[in-house]
CSV table of C-alpha atoms and ligand atoms in Angstrom, one decimal:
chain,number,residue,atom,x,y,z
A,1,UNK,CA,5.4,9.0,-13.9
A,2,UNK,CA,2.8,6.3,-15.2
A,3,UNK,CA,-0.5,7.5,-14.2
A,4,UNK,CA,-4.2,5.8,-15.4
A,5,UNK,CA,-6.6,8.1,-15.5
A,6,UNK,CA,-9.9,7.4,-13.1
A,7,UNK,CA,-7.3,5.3,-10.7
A,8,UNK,CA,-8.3,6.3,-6.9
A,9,UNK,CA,-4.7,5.8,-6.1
A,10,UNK,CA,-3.5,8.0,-9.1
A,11,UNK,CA,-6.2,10.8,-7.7
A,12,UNK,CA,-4.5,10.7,-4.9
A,13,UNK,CA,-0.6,11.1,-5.7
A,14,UNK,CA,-1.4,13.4,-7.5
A,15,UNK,CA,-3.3,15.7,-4.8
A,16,UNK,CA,-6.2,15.3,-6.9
A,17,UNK,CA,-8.1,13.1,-3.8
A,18,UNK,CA,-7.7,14.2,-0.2
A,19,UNK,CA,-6.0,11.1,1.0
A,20,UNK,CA,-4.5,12.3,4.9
A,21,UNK,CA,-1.2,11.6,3.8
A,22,UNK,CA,1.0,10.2,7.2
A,23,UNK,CA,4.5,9.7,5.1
A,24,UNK,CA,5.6,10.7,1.3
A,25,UNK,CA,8.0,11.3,-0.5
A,26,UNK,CA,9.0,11.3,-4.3
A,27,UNK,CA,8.3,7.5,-5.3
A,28,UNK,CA,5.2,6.5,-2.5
A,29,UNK,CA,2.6,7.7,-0.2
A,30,UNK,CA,1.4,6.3,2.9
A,31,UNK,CA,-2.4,6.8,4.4
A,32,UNK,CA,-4.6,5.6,6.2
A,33,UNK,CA,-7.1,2.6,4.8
A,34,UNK,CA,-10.9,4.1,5.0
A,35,UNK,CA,-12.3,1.0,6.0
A,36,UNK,CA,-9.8,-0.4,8.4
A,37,UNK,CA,-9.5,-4.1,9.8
A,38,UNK,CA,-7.2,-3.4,12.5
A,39,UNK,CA,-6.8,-0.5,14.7
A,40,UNK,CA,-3.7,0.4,12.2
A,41,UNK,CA,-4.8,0.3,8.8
A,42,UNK,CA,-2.4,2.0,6.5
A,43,UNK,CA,-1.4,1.1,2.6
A,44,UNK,CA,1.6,2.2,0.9
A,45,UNK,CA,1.1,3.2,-2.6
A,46,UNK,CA,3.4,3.6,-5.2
A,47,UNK,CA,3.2,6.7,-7.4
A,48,UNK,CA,3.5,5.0,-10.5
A,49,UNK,CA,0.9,3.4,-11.3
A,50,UNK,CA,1.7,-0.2,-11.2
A,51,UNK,CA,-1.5,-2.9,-11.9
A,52,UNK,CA,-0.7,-5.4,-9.6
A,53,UNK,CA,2.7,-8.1,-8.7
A,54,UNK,CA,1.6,-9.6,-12.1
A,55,UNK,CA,3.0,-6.9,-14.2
A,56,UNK,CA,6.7,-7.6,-15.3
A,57,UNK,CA,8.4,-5.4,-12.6
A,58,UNK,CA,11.8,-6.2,-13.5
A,59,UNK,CA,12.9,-2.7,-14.0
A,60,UNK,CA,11.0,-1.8,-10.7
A,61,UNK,CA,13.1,-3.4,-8.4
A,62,UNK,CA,14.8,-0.4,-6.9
A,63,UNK,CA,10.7,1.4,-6.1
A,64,UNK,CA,10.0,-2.1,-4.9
A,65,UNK,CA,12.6,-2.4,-2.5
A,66,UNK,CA,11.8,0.9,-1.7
A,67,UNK,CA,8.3,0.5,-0.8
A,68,UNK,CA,9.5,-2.0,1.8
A,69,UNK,CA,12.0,0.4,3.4
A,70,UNK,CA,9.0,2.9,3.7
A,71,UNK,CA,6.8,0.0,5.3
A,72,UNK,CA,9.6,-0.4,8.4
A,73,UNK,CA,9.9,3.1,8.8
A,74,UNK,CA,5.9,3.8,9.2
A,75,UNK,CA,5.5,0.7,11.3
A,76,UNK,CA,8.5,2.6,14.0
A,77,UNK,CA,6.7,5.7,13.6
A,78,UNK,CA,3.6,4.3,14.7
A,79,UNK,CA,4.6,2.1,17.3
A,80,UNK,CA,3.7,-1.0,16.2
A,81,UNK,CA,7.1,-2.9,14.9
A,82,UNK,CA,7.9,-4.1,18.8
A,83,UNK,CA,4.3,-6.2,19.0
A,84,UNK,CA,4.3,-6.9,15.3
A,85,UNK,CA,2.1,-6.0,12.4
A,86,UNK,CA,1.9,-8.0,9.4
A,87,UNK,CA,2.2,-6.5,5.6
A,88,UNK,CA,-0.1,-7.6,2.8
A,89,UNK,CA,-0.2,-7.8,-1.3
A,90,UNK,CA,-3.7,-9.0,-2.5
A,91,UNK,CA,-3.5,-10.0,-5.9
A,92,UNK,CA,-6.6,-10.6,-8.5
A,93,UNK,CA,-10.2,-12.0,-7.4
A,94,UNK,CA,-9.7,-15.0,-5.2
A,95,UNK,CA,-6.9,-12.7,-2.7
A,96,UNK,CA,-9.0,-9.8,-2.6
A,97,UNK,CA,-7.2,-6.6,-4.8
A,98,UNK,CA,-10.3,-4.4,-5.4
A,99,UNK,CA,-8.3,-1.6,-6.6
A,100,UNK,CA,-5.9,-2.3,-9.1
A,101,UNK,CA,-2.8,-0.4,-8.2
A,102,UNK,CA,-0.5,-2.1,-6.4
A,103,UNK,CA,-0.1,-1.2,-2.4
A,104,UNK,CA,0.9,-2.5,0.6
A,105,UNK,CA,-1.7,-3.1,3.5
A,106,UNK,CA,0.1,-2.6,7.0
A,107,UNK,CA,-1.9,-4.3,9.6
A,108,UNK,CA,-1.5,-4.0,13.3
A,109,UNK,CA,-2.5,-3.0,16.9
A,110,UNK,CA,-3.9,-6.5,17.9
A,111,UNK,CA,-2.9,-9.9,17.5
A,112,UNK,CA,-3.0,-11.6,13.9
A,113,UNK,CA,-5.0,-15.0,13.0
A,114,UNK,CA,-2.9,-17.0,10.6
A,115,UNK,CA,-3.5,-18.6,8.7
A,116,UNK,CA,-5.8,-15.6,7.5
A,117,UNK,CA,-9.0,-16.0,6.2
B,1,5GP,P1,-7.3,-4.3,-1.9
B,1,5GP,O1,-8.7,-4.8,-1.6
B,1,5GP,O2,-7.2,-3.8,-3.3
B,1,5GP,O3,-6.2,-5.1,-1.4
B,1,5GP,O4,-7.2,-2.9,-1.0
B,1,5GP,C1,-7.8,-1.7,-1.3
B,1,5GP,C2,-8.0,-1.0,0.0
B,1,5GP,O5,-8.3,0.3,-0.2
B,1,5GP,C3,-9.2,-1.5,0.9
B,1,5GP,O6,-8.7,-2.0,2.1
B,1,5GP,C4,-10.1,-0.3,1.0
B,1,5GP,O7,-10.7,-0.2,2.2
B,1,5GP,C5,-9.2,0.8,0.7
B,1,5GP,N1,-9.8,2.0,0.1
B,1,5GP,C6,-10.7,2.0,-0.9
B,1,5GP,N2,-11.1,3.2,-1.3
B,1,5GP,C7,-10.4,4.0,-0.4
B,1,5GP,C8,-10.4,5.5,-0.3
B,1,5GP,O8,-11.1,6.2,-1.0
B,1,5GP,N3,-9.6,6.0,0.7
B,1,5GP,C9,-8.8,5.1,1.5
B,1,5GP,N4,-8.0,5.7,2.4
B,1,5GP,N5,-8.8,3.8,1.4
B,1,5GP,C10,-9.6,3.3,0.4
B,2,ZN,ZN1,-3.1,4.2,-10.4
């Protein structure tokens, strides 16, 4: 499994980082976002350590896919798929990625602006 050392998100899959896991399993992890902008906050990460959506992910498709079948199941679990949530990849600068592994945000528990800010 790719890992970069001194990646937060690495730490963490790795056990290294107390995280409060909610879901894993052997290709992602799911926790809670420390500094949350809805009353659910959670971000799926890949183990491997993938940069961003830039990165050639052609021979990722099947963890890809993956990630979004994990995002469905964790919205049911927490009971926000029958109001809605909304699912988010922030890539480089101007969209927001301030750490550069790629993961999910899963957003809900209140209504959504869009278009966001
Ligand atoms: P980005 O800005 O890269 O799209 O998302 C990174 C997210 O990770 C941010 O929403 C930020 O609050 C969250 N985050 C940063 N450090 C930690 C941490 O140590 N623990 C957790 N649970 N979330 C973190
Ligand atoms: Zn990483």
């Amino acid at each position: 499994m790719r890992k970069m050392p001194g990646c937060i998100f690495c730490q963490m899959a790795a056990g290294k980082k107390p995280a409060g896991v909610l879901y894993e399993d052997d290709q992602c992890l799911v926790i809670r976002d420390i500094n949350p902008k809805a009353p659910v906050h959670l971000l799926v990460i890949p183990r491997k350590h993938i940069t961003s959506l830039n990165e050639d992910l052609e021979n990722d498709t099947a963890l890809l896919g993956h990630l979004m079948t994990v995002v469905g199941r964790v919205a049911r679990e927490q009971g926000i798929d029958g109001a809605g949530y909304r699912t988010v990849i922030n890539t480089n600068a101007e969209a927001g990625q301030t750490i550069f592994h790629l993961h999910i945000h899963i957003l809900g528990g209140r209504a959504l602006r869009w278009p966001p800010g």
